[in-house]
mmCIF file of C-alpha atoms in Angstrom:
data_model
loop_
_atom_site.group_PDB
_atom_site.id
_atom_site.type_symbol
_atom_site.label_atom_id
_atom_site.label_comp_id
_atom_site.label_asym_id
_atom_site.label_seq_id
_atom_site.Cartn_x
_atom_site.Cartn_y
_atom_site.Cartn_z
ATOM 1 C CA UNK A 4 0.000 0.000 0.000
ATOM 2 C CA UNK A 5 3.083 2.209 1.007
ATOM 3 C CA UNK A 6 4.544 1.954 -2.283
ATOM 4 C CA UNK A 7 1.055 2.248 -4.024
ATOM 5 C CA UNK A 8 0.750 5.814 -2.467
ATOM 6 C CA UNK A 9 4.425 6.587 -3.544
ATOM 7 C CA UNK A 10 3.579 5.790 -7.221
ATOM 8 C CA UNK A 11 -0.012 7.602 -7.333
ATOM 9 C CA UNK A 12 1.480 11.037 -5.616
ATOM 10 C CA UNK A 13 4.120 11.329 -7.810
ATOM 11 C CA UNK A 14 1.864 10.767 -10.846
ATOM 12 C CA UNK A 15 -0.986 13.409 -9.779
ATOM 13 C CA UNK A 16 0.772 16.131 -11.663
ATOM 14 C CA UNK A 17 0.062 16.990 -15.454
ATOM 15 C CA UNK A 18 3.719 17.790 -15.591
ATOM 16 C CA UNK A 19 4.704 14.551 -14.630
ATOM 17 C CA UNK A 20 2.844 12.654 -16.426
ATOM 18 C CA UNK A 21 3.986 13.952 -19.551
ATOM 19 C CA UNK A 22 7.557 13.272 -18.500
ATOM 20 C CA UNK A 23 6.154 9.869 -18.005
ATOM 21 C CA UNK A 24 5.015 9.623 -21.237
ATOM 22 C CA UNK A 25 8.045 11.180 -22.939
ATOM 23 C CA UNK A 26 10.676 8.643 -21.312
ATOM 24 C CA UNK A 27 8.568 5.885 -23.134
ATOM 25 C CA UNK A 28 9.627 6.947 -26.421
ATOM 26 C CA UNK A 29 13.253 7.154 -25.728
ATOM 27 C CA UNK A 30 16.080 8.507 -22.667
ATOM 28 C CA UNK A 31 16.318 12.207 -22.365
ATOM 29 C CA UNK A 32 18.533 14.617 -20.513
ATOM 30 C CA UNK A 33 17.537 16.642 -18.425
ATOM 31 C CA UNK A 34 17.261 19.483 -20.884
ATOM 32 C CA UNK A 35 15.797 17.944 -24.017
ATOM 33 C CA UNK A 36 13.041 17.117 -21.392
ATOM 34 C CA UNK A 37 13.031 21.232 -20.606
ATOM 35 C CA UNK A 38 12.653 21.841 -24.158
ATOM 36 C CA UNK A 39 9.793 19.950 -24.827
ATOM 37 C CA UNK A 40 7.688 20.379 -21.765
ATOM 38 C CA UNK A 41 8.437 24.692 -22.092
ATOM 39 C CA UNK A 42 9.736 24.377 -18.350
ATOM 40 C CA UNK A 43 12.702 25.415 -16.876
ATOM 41 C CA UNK A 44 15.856 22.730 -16.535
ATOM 42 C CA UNK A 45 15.431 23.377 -12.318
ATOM 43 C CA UNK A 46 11.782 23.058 -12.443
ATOM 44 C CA UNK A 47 12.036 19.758 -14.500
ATOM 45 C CA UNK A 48 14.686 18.533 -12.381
ATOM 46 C CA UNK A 49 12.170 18.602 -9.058
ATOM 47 C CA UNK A 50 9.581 16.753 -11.302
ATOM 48 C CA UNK A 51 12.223 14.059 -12.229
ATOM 49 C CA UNK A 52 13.718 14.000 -8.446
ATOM 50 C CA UNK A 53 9.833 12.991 -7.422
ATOM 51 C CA UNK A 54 9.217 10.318 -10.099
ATOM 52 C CA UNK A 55 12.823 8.805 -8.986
ATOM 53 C CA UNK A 56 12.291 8.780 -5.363
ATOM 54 C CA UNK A 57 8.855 6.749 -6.536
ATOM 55 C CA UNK A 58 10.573 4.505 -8.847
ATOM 56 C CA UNK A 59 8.928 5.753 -12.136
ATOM 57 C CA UNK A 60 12.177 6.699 -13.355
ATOM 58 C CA UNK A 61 15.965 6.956 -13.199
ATOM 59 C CA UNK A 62 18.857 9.180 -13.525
ATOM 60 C CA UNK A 63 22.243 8.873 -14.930
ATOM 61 C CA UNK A 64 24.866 11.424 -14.776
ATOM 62 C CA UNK A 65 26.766 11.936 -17.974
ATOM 63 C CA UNK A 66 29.735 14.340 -17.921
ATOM 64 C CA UNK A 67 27.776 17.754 -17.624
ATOM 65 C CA UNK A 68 24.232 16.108 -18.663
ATOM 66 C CA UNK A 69 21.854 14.297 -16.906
ATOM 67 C CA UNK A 70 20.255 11.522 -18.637
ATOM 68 C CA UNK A 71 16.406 10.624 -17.456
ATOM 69 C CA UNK A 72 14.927 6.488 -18.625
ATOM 70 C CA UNK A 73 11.878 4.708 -16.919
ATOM 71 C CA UNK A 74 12.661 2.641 -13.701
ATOM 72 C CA UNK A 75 12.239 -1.226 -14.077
ATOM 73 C CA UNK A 76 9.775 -2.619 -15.869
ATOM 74 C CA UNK A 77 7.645 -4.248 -13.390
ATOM 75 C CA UNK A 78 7.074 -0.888 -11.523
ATOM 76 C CA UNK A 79 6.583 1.151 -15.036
ATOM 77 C CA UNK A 80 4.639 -1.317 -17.075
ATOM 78 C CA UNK A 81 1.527 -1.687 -15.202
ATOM 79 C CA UNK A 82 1.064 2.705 -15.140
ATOM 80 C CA UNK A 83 1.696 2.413 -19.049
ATOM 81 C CA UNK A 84 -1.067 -0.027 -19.250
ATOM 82 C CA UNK A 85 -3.356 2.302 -17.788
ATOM 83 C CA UNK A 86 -2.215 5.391 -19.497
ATOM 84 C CA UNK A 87 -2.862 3.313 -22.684
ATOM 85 C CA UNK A 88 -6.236 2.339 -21.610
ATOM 86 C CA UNK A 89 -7.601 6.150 -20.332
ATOM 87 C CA UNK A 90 -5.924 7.685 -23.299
ATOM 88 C CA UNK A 91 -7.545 10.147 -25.619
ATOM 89 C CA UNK A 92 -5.213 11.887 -27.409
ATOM 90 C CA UNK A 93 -5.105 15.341 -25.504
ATOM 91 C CA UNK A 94 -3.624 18.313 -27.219
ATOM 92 C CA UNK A 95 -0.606 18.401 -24.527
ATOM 93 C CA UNK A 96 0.294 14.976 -26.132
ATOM 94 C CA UNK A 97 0.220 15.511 -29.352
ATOM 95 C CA UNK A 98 2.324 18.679 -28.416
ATOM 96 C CA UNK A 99 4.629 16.764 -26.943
ATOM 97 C CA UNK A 100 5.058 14.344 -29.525
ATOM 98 C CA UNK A 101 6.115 17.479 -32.150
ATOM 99 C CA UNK A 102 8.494 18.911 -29.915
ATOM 100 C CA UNK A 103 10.025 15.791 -29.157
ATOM 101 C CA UNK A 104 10.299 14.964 -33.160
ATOM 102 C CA UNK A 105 12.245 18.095 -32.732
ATOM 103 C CA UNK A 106 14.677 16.958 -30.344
ATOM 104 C CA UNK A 107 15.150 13.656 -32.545
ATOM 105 C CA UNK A 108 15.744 15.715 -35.521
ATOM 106 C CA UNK A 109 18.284 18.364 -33.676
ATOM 107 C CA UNK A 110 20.401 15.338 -32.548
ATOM 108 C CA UNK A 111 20.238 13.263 -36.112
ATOM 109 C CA UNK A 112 21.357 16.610 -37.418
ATOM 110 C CA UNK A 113 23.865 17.056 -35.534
ATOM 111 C CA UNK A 114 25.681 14.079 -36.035
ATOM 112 C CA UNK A 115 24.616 13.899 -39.924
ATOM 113 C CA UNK A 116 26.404 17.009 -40.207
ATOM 114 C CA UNK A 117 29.624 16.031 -38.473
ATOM 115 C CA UNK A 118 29.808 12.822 -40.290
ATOM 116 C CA UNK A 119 29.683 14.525 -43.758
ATOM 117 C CA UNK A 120 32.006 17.013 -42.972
ATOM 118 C CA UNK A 121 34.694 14.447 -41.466
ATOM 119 C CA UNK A 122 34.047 11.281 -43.601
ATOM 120 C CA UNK A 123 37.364 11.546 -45.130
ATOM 121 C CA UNK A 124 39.096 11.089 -41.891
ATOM 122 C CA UNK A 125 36.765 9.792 -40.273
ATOM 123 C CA UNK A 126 39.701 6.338 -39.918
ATOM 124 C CA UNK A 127 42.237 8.778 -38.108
ATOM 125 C CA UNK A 128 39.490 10.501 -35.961
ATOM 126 C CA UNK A 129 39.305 6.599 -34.897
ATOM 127 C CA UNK A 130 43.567 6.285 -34.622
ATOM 128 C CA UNK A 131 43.024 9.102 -31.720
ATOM 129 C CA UNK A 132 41.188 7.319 -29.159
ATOM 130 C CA UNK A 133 43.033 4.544 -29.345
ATOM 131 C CA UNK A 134 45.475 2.409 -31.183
ATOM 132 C CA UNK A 135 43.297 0.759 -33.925
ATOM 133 C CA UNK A 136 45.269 -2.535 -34.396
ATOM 134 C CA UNK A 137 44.900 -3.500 -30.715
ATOM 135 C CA UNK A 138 41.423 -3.200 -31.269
ATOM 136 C CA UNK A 139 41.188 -4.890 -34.310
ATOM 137 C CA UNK A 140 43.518 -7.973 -33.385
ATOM 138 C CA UNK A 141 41.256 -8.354 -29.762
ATOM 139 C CA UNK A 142 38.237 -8.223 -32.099
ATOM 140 C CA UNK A 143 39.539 -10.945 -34.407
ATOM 141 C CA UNK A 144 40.275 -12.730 -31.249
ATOM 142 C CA UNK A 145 36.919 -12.557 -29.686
ATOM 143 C CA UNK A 146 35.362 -13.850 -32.901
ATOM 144 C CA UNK A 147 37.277 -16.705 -33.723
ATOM 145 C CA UNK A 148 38.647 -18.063 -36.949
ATOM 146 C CA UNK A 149 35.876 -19.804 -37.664
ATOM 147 C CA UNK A 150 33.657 -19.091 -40.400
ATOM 148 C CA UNK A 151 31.019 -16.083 -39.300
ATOM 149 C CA UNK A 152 28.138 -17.188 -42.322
ATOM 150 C CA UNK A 153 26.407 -13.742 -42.703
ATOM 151 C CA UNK A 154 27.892 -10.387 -41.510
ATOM 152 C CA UNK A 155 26.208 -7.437 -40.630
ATOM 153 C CA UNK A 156 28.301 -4.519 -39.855
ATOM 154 C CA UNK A 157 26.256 -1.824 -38.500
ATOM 155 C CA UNK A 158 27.114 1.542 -38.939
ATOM 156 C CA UNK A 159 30.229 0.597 -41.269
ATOM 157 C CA UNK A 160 31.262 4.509 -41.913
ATOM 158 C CA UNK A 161 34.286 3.513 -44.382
ATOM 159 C CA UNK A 162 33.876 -0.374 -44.270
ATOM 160 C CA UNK A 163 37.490 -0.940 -42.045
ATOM 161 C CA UNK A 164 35.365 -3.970 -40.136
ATOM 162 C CA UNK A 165 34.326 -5.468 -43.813
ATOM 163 C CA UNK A 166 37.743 -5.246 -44.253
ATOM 164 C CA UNK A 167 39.061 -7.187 -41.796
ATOM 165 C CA UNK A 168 35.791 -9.754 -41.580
ATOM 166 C CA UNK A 169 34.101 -9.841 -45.110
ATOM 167 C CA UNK A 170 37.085 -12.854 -46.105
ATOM 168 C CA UNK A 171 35.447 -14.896 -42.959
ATOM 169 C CA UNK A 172 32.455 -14.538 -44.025
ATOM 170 C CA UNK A 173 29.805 -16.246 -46.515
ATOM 171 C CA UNK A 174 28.354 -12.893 -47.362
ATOM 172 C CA UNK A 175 28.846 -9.454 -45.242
ATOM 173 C CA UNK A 176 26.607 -6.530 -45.286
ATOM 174 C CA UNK A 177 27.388 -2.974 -44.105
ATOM 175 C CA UNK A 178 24.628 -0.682 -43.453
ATOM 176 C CA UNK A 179 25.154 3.450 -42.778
ATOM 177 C CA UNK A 180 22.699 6.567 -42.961
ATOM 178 C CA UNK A 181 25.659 8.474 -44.573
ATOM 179 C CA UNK A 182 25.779 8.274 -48.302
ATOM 180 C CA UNK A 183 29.413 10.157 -48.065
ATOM 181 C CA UNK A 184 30.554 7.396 -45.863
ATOM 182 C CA UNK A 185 29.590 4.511 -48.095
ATOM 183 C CA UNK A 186 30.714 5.977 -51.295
ATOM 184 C CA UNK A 187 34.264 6.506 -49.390
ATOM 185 C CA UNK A 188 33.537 2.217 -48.361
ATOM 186 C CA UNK A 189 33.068 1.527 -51.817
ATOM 187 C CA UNK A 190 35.740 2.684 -53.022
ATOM 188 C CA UNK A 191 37.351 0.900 -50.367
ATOM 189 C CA UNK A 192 35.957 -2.592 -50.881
ATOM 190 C CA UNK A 193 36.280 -2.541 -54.661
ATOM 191 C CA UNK A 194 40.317 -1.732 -54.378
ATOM 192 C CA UNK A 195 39.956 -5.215 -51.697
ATOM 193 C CA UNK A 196 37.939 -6.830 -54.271
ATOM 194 C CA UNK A 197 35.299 -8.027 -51.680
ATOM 195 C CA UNK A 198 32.797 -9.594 -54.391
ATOM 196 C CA UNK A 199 30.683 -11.175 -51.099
ATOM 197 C CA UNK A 200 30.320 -7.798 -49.025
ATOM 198 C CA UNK A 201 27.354 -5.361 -50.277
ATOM 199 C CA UNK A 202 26.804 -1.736 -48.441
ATOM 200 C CA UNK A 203 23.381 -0.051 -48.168
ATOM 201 C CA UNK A 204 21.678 2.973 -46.602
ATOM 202 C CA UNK A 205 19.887 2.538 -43.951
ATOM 203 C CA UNK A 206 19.057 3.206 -39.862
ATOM 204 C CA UNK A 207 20.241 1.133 -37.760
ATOM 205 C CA UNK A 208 17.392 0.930 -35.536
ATOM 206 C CA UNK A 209 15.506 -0.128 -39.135
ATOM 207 C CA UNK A 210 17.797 -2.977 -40.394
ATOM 208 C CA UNK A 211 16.677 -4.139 -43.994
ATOM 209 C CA UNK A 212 16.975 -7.834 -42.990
ATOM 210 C CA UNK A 213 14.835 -10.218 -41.917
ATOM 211 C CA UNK A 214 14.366 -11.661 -38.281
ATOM 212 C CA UNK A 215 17.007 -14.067 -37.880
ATOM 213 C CA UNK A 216 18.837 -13.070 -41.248
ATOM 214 C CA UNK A 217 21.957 -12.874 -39.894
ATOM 215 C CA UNK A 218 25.117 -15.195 -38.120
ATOM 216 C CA UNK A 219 26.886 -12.681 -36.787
ATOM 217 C CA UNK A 220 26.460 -8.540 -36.111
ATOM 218 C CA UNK A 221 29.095 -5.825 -35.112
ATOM 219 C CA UNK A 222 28.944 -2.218 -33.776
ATOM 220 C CA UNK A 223 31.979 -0.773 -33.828
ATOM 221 C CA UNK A 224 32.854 2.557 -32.151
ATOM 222 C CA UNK A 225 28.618 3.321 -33.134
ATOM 223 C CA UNK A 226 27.088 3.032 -30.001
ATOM 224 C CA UNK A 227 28.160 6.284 -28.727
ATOM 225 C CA UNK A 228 26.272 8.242 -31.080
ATOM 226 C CA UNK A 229 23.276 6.350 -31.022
ATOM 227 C CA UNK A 230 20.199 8.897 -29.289
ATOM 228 C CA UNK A 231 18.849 4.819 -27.893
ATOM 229 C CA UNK A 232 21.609 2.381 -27.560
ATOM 230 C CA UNK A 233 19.062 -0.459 -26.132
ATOM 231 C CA UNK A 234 17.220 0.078 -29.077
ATOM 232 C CA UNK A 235 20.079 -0.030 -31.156
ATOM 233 C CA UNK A 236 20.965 -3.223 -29.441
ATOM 234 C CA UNK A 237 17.707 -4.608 -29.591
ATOM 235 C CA UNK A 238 17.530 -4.016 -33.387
ATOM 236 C CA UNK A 239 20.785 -6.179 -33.873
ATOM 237 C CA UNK A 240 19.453 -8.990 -32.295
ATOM 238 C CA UNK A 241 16.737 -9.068 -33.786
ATOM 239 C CA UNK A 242 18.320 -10.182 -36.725
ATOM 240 C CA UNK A 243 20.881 -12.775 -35.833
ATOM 241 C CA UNK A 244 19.880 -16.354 -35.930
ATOM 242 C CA UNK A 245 19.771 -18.405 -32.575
ATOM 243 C CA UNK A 246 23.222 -18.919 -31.336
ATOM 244 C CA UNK A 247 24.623 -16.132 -33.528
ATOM 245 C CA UNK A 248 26.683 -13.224 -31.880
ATOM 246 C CA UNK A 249 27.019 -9.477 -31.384
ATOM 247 C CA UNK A 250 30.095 -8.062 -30.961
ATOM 248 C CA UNK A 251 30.108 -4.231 -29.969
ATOM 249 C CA UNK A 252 33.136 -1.911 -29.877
ATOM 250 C CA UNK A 253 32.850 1.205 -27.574
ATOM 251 C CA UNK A 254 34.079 3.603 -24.880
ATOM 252 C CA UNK A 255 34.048 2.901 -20.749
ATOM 253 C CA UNK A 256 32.612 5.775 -19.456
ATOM 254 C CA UNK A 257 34.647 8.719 -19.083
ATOM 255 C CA UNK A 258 34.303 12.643 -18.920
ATOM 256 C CA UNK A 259 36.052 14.028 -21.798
ATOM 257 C CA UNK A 260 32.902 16.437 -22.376
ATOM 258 C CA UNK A 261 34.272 18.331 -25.547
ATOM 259 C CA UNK A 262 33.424 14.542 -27.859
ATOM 260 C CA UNK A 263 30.174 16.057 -27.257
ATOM 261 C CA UNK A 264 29.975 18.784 -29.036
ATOM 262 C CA UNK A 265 32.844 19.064 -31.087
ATOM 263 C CA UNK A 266 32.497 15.470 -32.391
ATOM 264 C CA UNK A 267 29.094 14.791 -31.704
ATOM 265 C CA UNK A 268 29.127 11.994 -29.438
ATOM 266 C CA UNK A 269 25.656 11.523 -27.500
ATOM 267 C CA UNK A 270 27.102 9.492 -24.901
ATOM 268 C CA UNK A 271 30.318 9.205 -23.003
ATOM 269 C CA UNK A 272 31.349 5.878 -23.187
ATOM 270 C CA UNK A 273 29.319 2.452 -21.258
ATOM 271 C CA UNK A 274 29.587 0.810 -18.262
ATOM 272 C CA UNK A 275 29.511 -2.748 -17.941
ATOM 273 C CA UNK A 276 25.944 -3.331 -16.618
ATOM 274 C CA UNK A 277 24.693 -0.929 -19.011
ATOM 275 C CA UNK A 278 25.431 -3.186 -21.968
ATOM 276 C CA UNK A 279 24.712 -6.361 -20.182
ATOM 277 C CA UNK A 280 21.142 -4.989 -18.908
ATOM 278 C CA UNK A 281 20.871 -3.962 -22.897
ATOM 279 C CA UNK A 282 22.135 -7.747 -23.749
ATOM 280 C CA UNK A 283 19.723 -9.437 -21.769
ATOM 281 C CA UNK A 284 16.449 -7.103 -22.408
ATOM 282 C CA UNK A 285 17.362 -8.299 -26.429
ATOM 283 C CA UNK A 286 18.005 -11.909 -25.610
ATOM 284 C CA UNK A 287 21.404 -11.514 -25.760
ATOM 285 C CA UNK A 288 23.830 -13.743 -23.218
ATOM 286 C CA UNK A 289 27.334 -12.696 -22.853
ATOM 287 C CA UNK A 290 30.215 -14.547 -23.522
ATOM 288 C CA UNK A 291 33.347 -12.162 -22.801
ATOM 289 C CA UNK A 292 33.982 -8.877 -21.897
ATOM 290 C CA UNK A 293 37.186 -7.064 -22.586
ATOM 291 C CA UNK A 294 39.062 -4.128 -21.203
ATOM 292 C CA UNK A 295 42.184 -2.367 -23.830
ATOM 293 C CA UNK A 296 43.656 0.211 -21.429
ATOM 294 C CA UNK A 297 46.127 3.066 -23.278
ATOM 295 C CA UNK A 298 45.293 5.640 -25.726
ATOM 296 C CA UNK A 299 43.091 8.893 -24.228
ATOM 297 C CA UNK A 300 40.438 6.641 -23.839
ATOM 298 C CA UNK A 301 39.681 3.014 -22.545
ATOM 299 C CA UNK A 302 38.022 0.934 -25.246
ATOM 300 C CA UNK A 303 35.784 -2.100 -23.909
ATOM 301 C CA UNK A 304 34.728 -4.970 -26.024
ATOM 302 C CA UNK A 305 31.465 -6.631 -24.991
ATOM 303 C CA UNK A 306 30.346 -10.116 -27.048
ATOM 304 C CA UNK A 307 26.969 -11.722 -26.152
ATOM 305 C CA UNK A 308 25.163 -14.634 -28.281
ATOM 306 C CA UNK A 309 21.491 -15.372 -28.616
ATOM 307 C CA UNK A 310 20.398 -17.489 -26.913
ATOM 308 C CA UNK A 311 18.599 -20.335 -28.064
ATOM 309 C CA UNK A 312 21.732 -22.533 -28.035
ATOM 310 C CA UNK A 313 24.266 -22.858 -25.595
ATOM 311 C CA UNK A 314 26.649 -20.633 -25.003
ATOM 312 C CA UNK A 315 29.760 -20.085 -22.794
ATOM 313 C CA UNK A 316 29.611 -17.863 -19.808
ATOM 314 C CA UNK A 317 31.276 -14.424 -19.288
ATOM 315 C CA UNK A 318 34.422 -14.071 -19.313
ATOM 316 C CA UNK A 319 36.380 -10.593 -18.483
ATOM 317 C CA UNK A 320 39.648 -9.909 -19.668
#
C-alpha cells in the first residue's frame, strides 16, 4: 500500500505525467526534457527527483548532462497499461510528440552534419582514441577463426570492419545513414575486391533484414552516437539467428565532455551493466567482456550470443 501511495502522488501532476510519457519513447537529458515540456531545466529537475524517489524513473549522470529512462519494468509497465487504456489523445500529447520529433531531428542533425564534414578522416578521428590494431587484433580474437556465415556490420562509416571480416564470411553486409561514408567504403571494398560484401543505406534501428537473417552482427565505435543504444541493441538482435553473436566496440565511461559537441558523441562511453542490462532485455547472453587500457580513452569490447543454443559464460579480460 506504502509503495502504491508513492507511485499515485508522484503521478498526480500533469507535468509529470507527460515526462512519463516522454521517457517511453526514448532517454532524455535533463534538458531535451526542458525543451519539450516549455519548463525550466530546475523546475524539471524537481519533477524528475519525485518520479525517482517513486521509482517511475531513473537518472544517470553523464559528464555535464543528466540523462532521465523509466525505472524497471515491473514498476513502469503496469502505469503504461493504464495510461494506454484512459488515453484520448489530448492536445498536450500531441504537443509533446512534435516537440520531441524536434529533439530527434536536432540530434540526427547534428551528427549527420559532423559525419559529412569528417568522412574523409573519419579512420584517423578513430587512430586518436586509441590504437586501432589492438582493437582490431582483440576483435579478431573474440570472434574466432571460424567461419562467421552472414555479416552485418552496423554503422560501417568507411567499411574498415568489412575489411578485416568480409574474407570470414559467406556474405557481409554494411549498413550506414551516410551516403558520403559509403561511397568513401566503396571505393574501399572494390580496391579489396570483396565480391561477397554489399553496403546499403539505412538506420540502424531499421535494419533491412529479416528476423534471424543474420550469423553474426558488429557495432563498432557506433554506439556512442546512437540517441537509444538499447534500441540499437535490440535491433541487432533481432536479426541474428539463434546462437549467432554481437560483438560491440565502444568507450568505458569517461568525462572528456568536448566529444560532445565538437564530435558529436551523445554518450560518453558504457559501463559494464549498461550493456549487459541492454544484452539481456534483447536476448542476448554474454560470452566475454574485454578491457584495452592506453590511448586517451579506454576501449571495452562486450560479445553476447542469442540465446537459443548454448553458449559459454562471461568471461572478463
Amino acid at each position: 500500500m506504502v509503495q502504491a501511495l508513492a507511485i499515485f502522488r508522484a503521478l498526480a501532476d500533469s507535468t509529470r505525467l507527460r515526462i512519463v510519457a516522454l521517457l517511453r519513447s526514448m532517454e532524455l537529458s535533463v534538458g531535451e526534457l526542458a525543451q519539450v515540456l516549455g519548463q525550466s531545466q530546475p523546475r524539471v529537475s524537481r519533477h524528475v527527483k519525485i518520479l525517482c524517489d517513486a521509482g517511475l524513473a531513473e537518472r544517470r549522470k553523464e559528464g555535464s548532462w543528466v540523462f532521465v529512462a523509466l525505472g524497471v519494468q515491473a514498476k513502469v509497465q503496469p502505469i503504461l497499461a493504464a495510461l494506454d487504456s484512459w488515453s484520448e489523445g489530448d492536445h498536450w500529447t500531441i504537443a509533446d510528440e512534435a516537440r520531441l520529433a524536434a529533439v530527434r531531428a536536432d540530434r540526427a542533425s547534428a551528427a549527420a552534419d559532423w559525419f559529412e564534414s569528417n568522412a574523409g578522416e573519419w579512420d584517423a578521428i578513430r587512430s586518436l582514441h586509441v590504437a586501432e590494431s589492438e582493437v582490431e587484433a582483440a576483435m579478431a580474437k573474440a570472434l574466432g577463426d571460424a567461419p562467421l556465415g552472414s555479416l552485418v556490420d552496423i554503422g560501417t562509416g568507411t567499411g574498415r570492419m568489412l575489411e578485416l571480416f568480409a574474407p570470414l564470411a559467406r556474405n557481409a553486409l554494411g549498413i550506414d545513414r551516410s551516403s558520403e561514408m559509403l561511397r568513401l567504403a566503396r571505393a574501399k571494398l572494390s580496391e579489396r575486391g570483396l565480391a561477397n560484401a554489399e553496403l546499403r543505406q539505412a538506420d540502424l534501428y531499421a535494419l533491412p533484414l529479416p528476423d534471424g537473417g543474420a550469423d553474426a552482427a558488429i557495432l563498432h565505435h557506433v554506439l556512442h552516437f546512437a540517441q537509444q543504444p538499447g534500441a540499437a541493441i535490440g535491433e541487432a538482435a533481432r536479426v541474428l539467428s539463434d546462437g549467432g553473436r554481437l560483438l560491440i566496440v565502444d568507450f568505458a565511461p569517461h568525462d572528456r565532455e568536448e566529444l560532445r559537441s565538437r564530435d558529436a558523441h551523445t554518450r560518453l562511453g558504457f559501463s559494464d551493466e549498461q550493456i549487459l542490462g541492454w544484452f539481456a532485455g534483447a536476448g542476448l547472453a554474454p560470452v566475454q567482456v574485454e578491457t584495452l587500457e592506453g590511448g586517451e580513452l579506454t576501449v571495452k569490447l562486450w560479445l553476447g550470443r542469442k540465446t537459443g543454443s548454448e553458449s559459454k559464460e562471461v568471461k572478463a579480460a
